[in-house]
């Protein structure tokens, strides 16, 4: 167990190579050399929220909005499963059009492909989370974004930090594997606050930690802010690995958007998961949370081949199982 001061010192390290090596060793020892792939489907970019940092915020009138039908989503998941993905992640803006009936139909049908299903659709009611879980959803991703409540309320107007925390607690209580995480480099965010974030994630007992740099989007109020660096994002991720040795940690797409080797660097600094995009057709470029998003002109097969090559090039292997935390198998309630 690291103290807050120790965490701060590690985050501030001037010798990041040592930190990354240590995180890489812990990763090797506790979760092994397999890299688990999750096929990401970005199924709707319609969002009721107006987060200042996010490219698909409600207030961004320049976005071409789309919403995939239930059967389009199921078909994309079928294709992902046929390419060997053992987990499908369904992500969208907070789009309430996908009600209990629609989401359960989607989840139940995707579960027929023998994949783990992860949802990343934001804040919902207990009743909804429960219904999705009963329909077969295994995991849920929702970043807390920051534990600095003042900063959170500045960045996410009309949203409540406490409400988000409660959602995470409900998700855990329902037996989902819980993924959460933060952005680093938010305007006004301090190293001390990042240390608090990491301690929070440990305290609530997450199964997966997604950590990425904040990248200012030109069509948002934060367009002139500096954004996070790859270095700080990697250091934060590496410290997370030291704090929670056996959880799943993705090499995030935002990291690769800042550097062509971003994900490879992450995989060698504590990460053991990659979430390649399996959204088909034109939609990827409309799901632009931040600029310079990678793979917008690729199709699922290309990303699958590309990432497998990258993983093998550093002597690691693509995972063959579901890749749950502690090898937990997907279970139906
Ligand atoms: N830069 C980096 N990450 C972002 N996200 C949203 N907007 C941005 C941005 N401008 C992240 C948030 C969200 C996740 C899906 O994407 O952390 O939870
Ligand atoms: Fe999409 Fe490399 S992961 S092209």
Short mmCIF file of C-alpha atoms and ligand atoms in Angstrom, two decimals:
data_model
loop_
_atom_site.label_atom_id
_atom_site.label_comp_id
_atom_site.label_asym_id
_atom_site.label_seq_id
_atom_site.Cartn_x
_atom_site.Cartn_y
_atom_site.Cartn_z
CA UNK A 1 0.00 0.00 0.00
CA UNK A 2 1.44 3.32 -1.07
CA UNK A 3 0.77 6.47 0.90
CA UNK A 4 -0.52 9.60 -0.77
CA UNK A 5 2.91 11.19 -0.49
CA UNK A 6 4.58 8.20 -2.05
CA UNK A 7 2.08 8.31 -4.90
CA UNK A 8 2.76 12.01 -5.45
CA UNK A 9 6.50 11.35 -5.53
CA UNK A 10 6.07 8.56 -8.05
CA UNK A 11 3.83 10.73 -10.25
CA UNK A 12 6.49 13.44 -10.14
CA UNK A 13 9.38 11.10 -10.83
CA UNK A 14 12.13 12.38 -13.06
CA UNK A 15 13.18 8.83 -13.81
CA UNK A 16 10.04 7.43 -15.42
CA UNK A 17 11.91 4.51 -16.96
CA UNK A 18 12.38 3.02 -13.50
CA UNK A 19 8.69 3.48 -12.70
CA UNK A 20 7.59 1.95 -16.01
CA UNK A 21 9.92 -1.02 -15.54
CA UNK A 22 8.55 -1.65 -12.06
CA UNK A 23 4.94 -1.45 -13.33
CA UNK A 24 5.83 -3.75 -16.22
CA UNK A 25 7.31 -6.29 -13.78
CA UNK A 26 4.21 -6.16 -11.58
CA UNK A 27 1.99 -6.56 -14.64
CA UNK A 28 4.02 -9.59 -15.76
CA UNK A 29 3.92 -11.18 -12.32
CA UNK A 30 0.24 -10.57 -11.53
CA UNK A 31 -1.62 -10.70 -14.85
CA UNK A 32 0.90 -12.31 -17.19
CA UNK A 33 1.92 -11.62 -20.76
CA UNK A 34 -1.45 -11.99 -22.45
CA UNK A 35 -3.02 -8.81 -23.80
CA UNK A 36 -6.79 -9.01 -23.78
CA UNK A 37 -8.62 -7.43 -26.67
CA UNK A 38 -12.05 -5.85 -26.34
CA UNK A 39 -13.95 -4.96 -29.48
CA UNK A 40 -15.38 -1.47 -29.08
CA UNK A 41 -18.65 -0.54 -30.78
CA UNK A 42 -19.48 3.17 -30.69
CA UNK A 43 -23.18 2.85 -31.31
CA UNK A 44 -24.55 6.36 -30.77
CA UNK A 45 -22.94 9.78 -30.43
CA UNK A 46 -26.11 11.41 -29.15
CA UNK A 47 -25.65 12.70 -25.60
CA UNK A 48 -27.85 14.51 -23.13
CA UNK A 49 -24.83 15.90 -21.27
CA UNK A 50 -22.69 18.92 -21.92
CA UNK A 51 -19.27 18.09 -20.44
CA UNK A 52 -16.93 20.93 -21.30
CA UNK A 53 -14.13 18.64 -22.46
CA UNK A 54 -16.08 16.30 -24.69
CA UNK A 55 -16.38 16.59 -28.46
CA UNK A 56 -19.84 15.00 -28.58
CA UNK A 57 -21.31 17.25 -25.88
CA UNK A 58 -24.91 18.25 -26.50
CA UNK A 59 -23.85 21.85 -27.16
CA UNK A 60 -21.56 20.99 -30.06
CA UNK A 61 -23.75 21.76 -33.06
CA UNK A 62 -21.08 20.74 -35.55
CA UNK A 63 -21.33 17.03 -34.79
CA UNK A 64 -23.10 14.82 -37.33
CA UNK A 65 -25.22 12.72 -35.00
CA UNK A 66 -25.96 9.04 -35.51
CA UNK A 67 -27.69 6.24 -33.75
CA UNK A 68 -27.31 2.59 -34.80
CA UNK A 69 -30.31 0.31 -34.80
CA UNK A 70 -30.46 -2.66 -32.45
CA UNK A 71 -29.84 -5.08 -35.29
CA UNK A 72 -26.92 -3.06 -36.68
CA UNK A 73 -25.29 -3.21 -33.26
CA UNK A 74 -25.91 -6.95 -32.96
CA UNK A 75 -24.46 -7.53 -36.42
CA UNK A 76 -21.31 -5.57 -35.59
CA UNK A 77 -20.93 -7.64 -32.44
CA UNK A 78 -21.42 -10.83 -34.43
CA UNK A 79 -18.63 -9.81 -36.75
CA UNK A 80 -16.36 -8.90 -33.81
CA UNK A 81 -16.98 -12.32 -32.27
CA UNK A 82 -16.22 -13.99 -35.59
CA UNK A 83 -12.86 -12.21 -35.64
CA UNK A 84 -12.04 -13.76 -32.28
CA UNK A 85 -12.95 -10.98 -29.85
CA UNK A 86 -14.06 -12.49 -26.53
CA UNK A 87 -15.40 -9.20 -25.20
CA UNK A 88 -17.60 -6.63 -26.89
CA UNK A 89 -17.82 -3.15 -25.41
CA UNK A 90 -20.96 -1.17 -26.22
CA UNK A 91 -20.27 2.52 -25.85
CA UNK A 92 -22.38 5.59 -26.55
CA UNK A 93 -23.20 9.06 -25.38
CA UNK A 94 -25.90 9.20 -22.72
CA UNK A 95 -28.66 8.41 -25.17
CA UNK A 96 -31.87 7.46 -23.39
CA UNK A 97 -33.50 6.29 -26.62
CA UNK A 98 -31.84 2.99 -25.81
CA UNK A 99 -34.29 2.10 -23.08
CA UNK A 100 -34.48 -1.11 -21.04
CA UNK A 101 -36.32 -2.98 -23.77
CA UNK A 102 -33.89 -2.04 -26.53
CA UNK A 103 -30.72 -2.53 -24.49
CA UNK A 104 -31.87 -5.90 -23.17
CA UNK A 105 -32.70 -7.06 -26.69
CA UNK A 106 -29.21 -6.03 -27.82
CA UNK A 107 -27.45 -7.62 -24.84
CA UNK A 108 -29.40 -10.90 -24.99
CA UNK A 109 -28.65 -11.34 -28.66
CA UNK A 110 -24.96 -10.49 -28.35
CA UNK A 111 -24.57 -12.96 -25.48
CA UNK A 112 -25.52 -15.70 -27.95
CA UNK A 113 -22.09 -15.19 -29.56
CA UNK A 114 -20.38 -16.38 -26.36
CA UNK A 115 -18.66 -13.10 -25.63
CA UNK A 116 -18.43 -11.05 -22.47
CA UNK A 117 -20.51 -7.88 -22.80
CA UNK A 118 -19.28 -4.59 -21.37
CA UNK A 119 -21.51 -1.53 -21.26
CA UNK A 120 -20.24 2.04 -21.33
CA UNK A 121 -23.39 4.12 -21.62
CA UNK A 122 -23.19 6.39 -18.61
CA UNK A 123 -25.48 7.17 -15.74
CA UNK A 124 -28.75 5.23 -15.50
CA UNK A 125 -31.14 4.16 -12.75
CA UNK A 126 -30.70 1.10 -10.54
CA UNK A 127 -33.63 -0.49 -12.32
CA UNK A 128 -31.92 -0.08 -15.67
CA UNK A 129 -28.54 -1.34 -14.46
CA UNK A 130 -30.30 -4.35 -12.96
CA UNK A 131 -32.23 -5.13 -16.12
CA UNK A 132 -29.07 -4.91 -18.25
CA UNK A 133 -27.26 -7.19 -15.83
CA UNK A 134 -30.07 -9.71 -15.89
CA UNK A 135 -30.05 -9.60 -19.67
CA UNK A 136 -26.44 -10.78 -19.48
CA UNK A 137 -24.16 -7.72 -19.33
CA UNK A 138 -20.97 -8.73 -17.52
CA UNK A 139 -19.03 -5.53 -17.07
CA UNK A 140 -19.58 -1.78 -16.93
CA UNK A 141 -17.21 1.08 -17.65
CA UNK A 142 -17.74 4.54 -16.31
CA UNK A 143 -14.92 6.87 -15.46
CA UNK A 144 -15.26 9.08 -12.42
CA UNK A 145 -13.15 11.51 -14.53
CA UNK A 146 -11.78 13.32 -11.45
CA UNK A 147 -12.38 13.12 -7.70
CA UNK A 148 -11.91 16.86 -7.33
CA UNK A 149 -15.59 17.66 -6.89
CA UNK A 150 -15.25 21.37 -7.61
CA UNK A 151 -13.40 20.61 -10.82
CA UNK A 152 -15.94 17.93 -11.72
CA UNK A 153 -18.85 20.32 -11.29
CA UNK A 154 -17.08 22.98 -13.33
CA UNK A 155 -16.41 20.57 -16.16
CA UNK A 156 -19.69 18.67 -16.12
CA UNK A 157 -22.40 21.29 -15.67
CA UNK A 158 -25.76 19.91 -14.51
CA UNK A 159 -24.11 16.67 -13.41
CA UNK A 160 -23.44 15.60 -9.87
CA UNK A 161 -20.26 13.93 -8.67
CA UNK A 162 -22.16 12.24 -5.86
CA UNK A 163 -24.69 10.84 -8.28
CA UNK A 164 -21.90 9.41 -10.45
CA UNK A 165 -20.28 7.83 -7.42
CA UNK A 166 -23.62 6.30 -6.45
CA UNK A 167 -23.99 4.87 -9.94
CA UNK A 168 -20.61 3.20 -9.60
CA UNK A 169 -21.71 1.71 -6.27
CA UNK A 170 -24.95 0.39 -7.79
CA UNK A 171 -23.02 -1.18 -10.66
CA UNK A 172 -20.71 -2.93 -8.21
CA UNK A 173 -23.56 -4.09 -6.03
CA UNK A 174 -25.22 -5.70 -9.05
CA UNK A 175 -22.17 -7.87 -9.60
CA UNK A 176 -20.81 -6.25 -12.72
CA UNK A 177 -17.07 -6.13 -13.11
CA UNK A 178 -16.50 -2.44 -12.67
CA UNK A 179 -14.21 -0.32 -14.78
CA UNK A 180 -13.61 3.29 -13.92
CA UNK A 181 -10.85 5.81 -14.35
CA UNK A 182 -9.86 9.36 -14.98
CA UNK A 183 -8.48 11.85 -17.44
CA UNK A 184 -5.15 13.47 -16.64
CA UNK A 185 -4.19 16.99 -17.59
CA UNK A 186 -7.60 18.56 -17.02
CA UNK A 187 -7.43 22.33 -16.57
CA UNK A 188 -6.84 23.06 -12.90
CA UNK A 189 -6.10 19.43 -12.00
CA UNK A 190 -3.11 18.96 -9.71
CA UNK A 191 -0.79 16.02 -9.11
CA UNK A 192 -2.18 15.84 -5.61
CA UNK A 193 -5.67 15.50 -7.00
CA UNK A 194 -4.53 12.69 -9.32
CA UNK A 195 -3.09 10.93 -6.26
CA UNK A 196 -6.52 11.25 -4.61
CA UNK A 197 -8.11 9.82 -7.75
CA UNK A 198 -5.91 6.75 -7.65
CA UNK A 199 -6.63 6.20 -3.97
CA UNK A 200 -10.35 6.55 -4.68
CA UNK A 201 -10.21 3.95 -7.45
CA UNK A 202 -8.43 1.59 -5.09
CA UNK A 203 -10.89 2.27 -2.29
CA UNK A 204 -13.98 1.48 -4.35
CA UNK A 205 -12.31 -1.70 -5.60
CA UNK A 206 -12.44 -1.35 -9.35
CA UNK A 207 -11.69 -4.30 -11.62
CA UNK A 208 -10.40 -2.17 -14.47
CA UNK A 209 -8.79 1.28 -14.68
CA UNK A 210 -8.96 3.42 -17.81
CA UNK A 211 -6.56 6.33 -17.67
CA UNK A 212 -6.05 8.70 -20.55
CA UNK A 213 -4.76 12.18 -21.30
CA UNK A 214 -7.29 14.98 -21.71
CA UNK A 215 -7.01 16.24 -25.30
CA UNK A 216 -8.71 19.59 -25.99
CA UNK A 217 -11.32 19.43 -28.72
CA UNK A 218 -11.49 22.51 -31.01
CA UNK A 219 -15.30 22.67 -30.93
CA UNK A 220 -15.59 22.75 -27.14
CA UNK A 221 -15.20 25.49 -24.51
CA UNK A 222 -11.85 23.96 -23.47
CA UNK A 223 -10.34 24.32 -26.94
CA UNK A 224 -7.54 26.64 -25.77
CA UNK A 225 -6.49 24.58 -22.78
CA UNK A 226 -3.19 22.73 -22.72
CA UNK A 227 -4.32 19.16 -22.30
CA UNK A 228 -2.53 16.26 -20.69
CA UNK A 229 0.81 14.82 -21.75
CA UNK A 230 1.45 11.23 -22.68
CA UNK A 231 4.18 11.12 -20.05
CA UNK A 232 1.86 12.06 -17.19
CA UNK A 233 -0.84 9.68 -18.44
CA UNK A 234 1.68 6.83 -18.54
CA UNK A 235 3.06 7.68 -15.11
CA UNK A 236 -0.45 7.74 -13.66
CA UNK A 237 -1.26 4.40 -15.27
CA UNK A 238 1.99 2.88 -14.00
CA UNK A 239 1.29 4.00 -10.43
CA UNK A 240 -2.22 2.56 -10.74
CA UNK A 241 -0.61 -0.79 -11.59
CA UNK A 242 1.56 -0.58 -8.48
CA UNK A 243 -1.49 0.25 -6.36
CA UNK A 244 -3.79 -2.43 -7.80
CA UNK A 245 -1.54 -5.18 -9.04
CA UNK A 246 -3.96 -7.63 -10.61
CA UNK A 247 -6.62 -5.45 -12.23
CA UNK A 248 -7.11 -4.93 -15.96
CA UNK A 249 -5.56 -1.76 -17.33
CA UNK A 250 -6.07 -0.75 -20.95
CA UNK A 251 -3.54 1.00 -23.12
CA UNK A 252 -5.97 3.77 -24.02
CA UNK A 253 -6.72 5.07 -27.49
CA UNK A 254 -6.19 8.67 -26.36
CA UNK A 255 -2.59 7.76 -25.52
CA UNK A 256 -2.02 6.62 -29.10
CA UNK A 257 -3.64 9.81 -30.37
CA UNK A 258 -0.76 11.73 -28.78
CA UNK A 259 2.00 9.41 -30.00
CA UNK A 260 2.09 6.72 -32.74
CA UNK A 261 3.53 4.22 -30.23
CA UNK A 262 1.35 5.35 -27.32
CA UNK A 263 -0.38 2.03 -26.76
CA UNK A 264 2.83 0.02 -27.09
CA UNK A 265 4.48 2.30 -24.55
CA UNK A 266 1.50 1.76 -22.24
CA UNK A 267 1.66 -2.02 -22.65
CA UNK A 268 5.27 -1.79 -21.47
CA UNK A 269 4.41 0.41 -18.50
CA UNK A 270 1.70 -1.62 -16.78
CA UNK A 271 -1.17 -2.06 -19.26
CA UNK A 272 -2.55 -5.48 -20.27
CA UNK A 273 -5.65 -4.67 -22.33
CA UNK A 274 -6.37 -2.96 -25.67
CA UNK A 275 -9.78 -1.93 -26.97
CA UNK A 276 -9.64 -1.81 -30.76
CA UNK A 277 -12.49 -0.13 -32.54
CA UNK A 278 -14.86 -2.55 -34.29
CA UNK A 279 -17.42 0.04 -35.35
CA UNK A 280 -18.04 -0.45 -39.06
CA UNK A 281 -18.56 2.08 -41.81
CA UNK A 282 -18.44 5.85 -41.51
CA UNK A 283 -19.49 6.20 -37.89
CA UNK A 284 -16.06 6.18 -36.26
CA UNK A 285 -15.19 9.66 -37.36
CA UNK A 286 -18.43 11.07 -35.99
CA UNK A 287 -17.64 9.64 -32.55
CA UNK A 288 -14.99 12.23 -31.89
CA UNK A 289 -14.55 12.79 -28.16
CA UNK A 290 -11.18 14.46 -28.85
CA UNK A 291 -9.27 15.41 -32.03
CA UNK A 292 -6.74 13.21 -33.87
CA UNK A 293 -8.57 10.07 -32.87
CA UNK A 294 -6.80 7.06 -34.36
CA UNK A 295 -8.25 4.50 -36.78
CA UNK A 296 -11.10 6.65 -38.08
CA UNK A 297 -10.47 5.46 -41.64
CA UNK A 298 -9.83 1.83 -40.77
CA UNK A 299 -12.26 -1.03 -40.70
CA UNK A 300 -12.51 -3.66 -37.93
CA UNK A 301 -10.40 -6.30 -39.65
CA UNK A 302 -7.52 -3.83 -40.16
CA UNK A 303 -7.48 -2.79 -36.51
CA UNK A 304 -7.60 -6.38 -35.37
CA UNK A 305 -4.59 -7.34 -37.53
CA UNK A 306 -2.70 -4.15 -36.71
CA UNK A 307 -3.01 -4.50 -32.98
CA UNK A 308 -2.16 -8.21 -32.97
CA UNK A 309 1.06 -7.40 -34.86
CA UNK A 310 1.96 -4.65 -32.44
CA UNK A 311 1.35 -6.92 -29.45
CA UNK A 312 3.47 -9.70 -30.91
CA UNK A 313 6.24 -7.26 -31.88
CA UNK A 314 6.93 -6.66 -28.17
CA UNK A 315 6.93 -10.35 -27.28
CA UNK A 316 3.43 -10.47 -25.84
CA UNK A 317 0.48 -12.58 -26.95
CA UNK A 318 -3.14 -11.88 -27.69
CA UNK A 319 -5.32 -13.30 -24.92
CA UNK A 320 -7.50 -16.25 -25.81
CA UNK A 321 -9.94 -16.15 -22.88
CA UNK A 322 -12.49 -13.64 -21.65
CA UNK A 323 -9.82 -11.80 -19.73
CA UNK A 324 -11.93 -10.89 -16.72
CA UNK A 325 -10.37 -9.63 -13.51
CA UNK A 326 -9.00 -12.67 -11.61
CA UNK A 327 -10.01 -14.81 -14.58
CA UNK A 328 -13.63 -14.31 -13.57
CA UNK A 329 -15.83 -15.95 -16.18
CA UNK A 330 -18.86 -14.19 -17.57
CA UNK A 331 -21.84 -15.44 -15.62
CA UNK A 332 -25.51 -15.08 -16.19
CA UNK A 333 -27.47 -14.17 -13.09
N1 LIG B 1 -9.92 14.03 -24.22
C1 LIG B 1 -9.65 12.83 -23.69
N2 LIG B 1 -10.58 11.97 -23.21
C2 LIG B 1 -11.86 12.36 -23.28
N3 LIG B 1 -12.99 11.76 -22.89
C3 LIG B 1 -14.02 12.57 -23.18
N4 LIG B 1 -13.59 13.69 -23.77
C4 LIG B 1 -12.24 13.61 -23.84
C5 LIG B 1 -11.20 14.46 -24.32
N5 LIG B 1 -11.46 15.66 -24.85
C6 LIG B 1 -13.00 10.49 -22.15
C7 LIG B 1 -13.76 10.59 -20.84
C8 LIG B 1 -14.88 9.60 -21.01
C9 LIG B 1 -14.33 8.65 -22.03
C10 LIG B 1 -15.33 7.84 -22.76
O1 LIG B 1 -13.63 9.50 -22.91
O2 LIG B 1 -12.91 10.18 -19.78
O3 LIG B 1 -15.25 8.94 -19.82
FE1 LIG B 2 -6.70 0.48 -35.81
FE2 LIG B 2 -4.00 -0.02 -35.64
S1 LIG B 2 -5.57 -0.41 -34.18
S2 LIG B 2 -5.23 0.61 -37.38
#
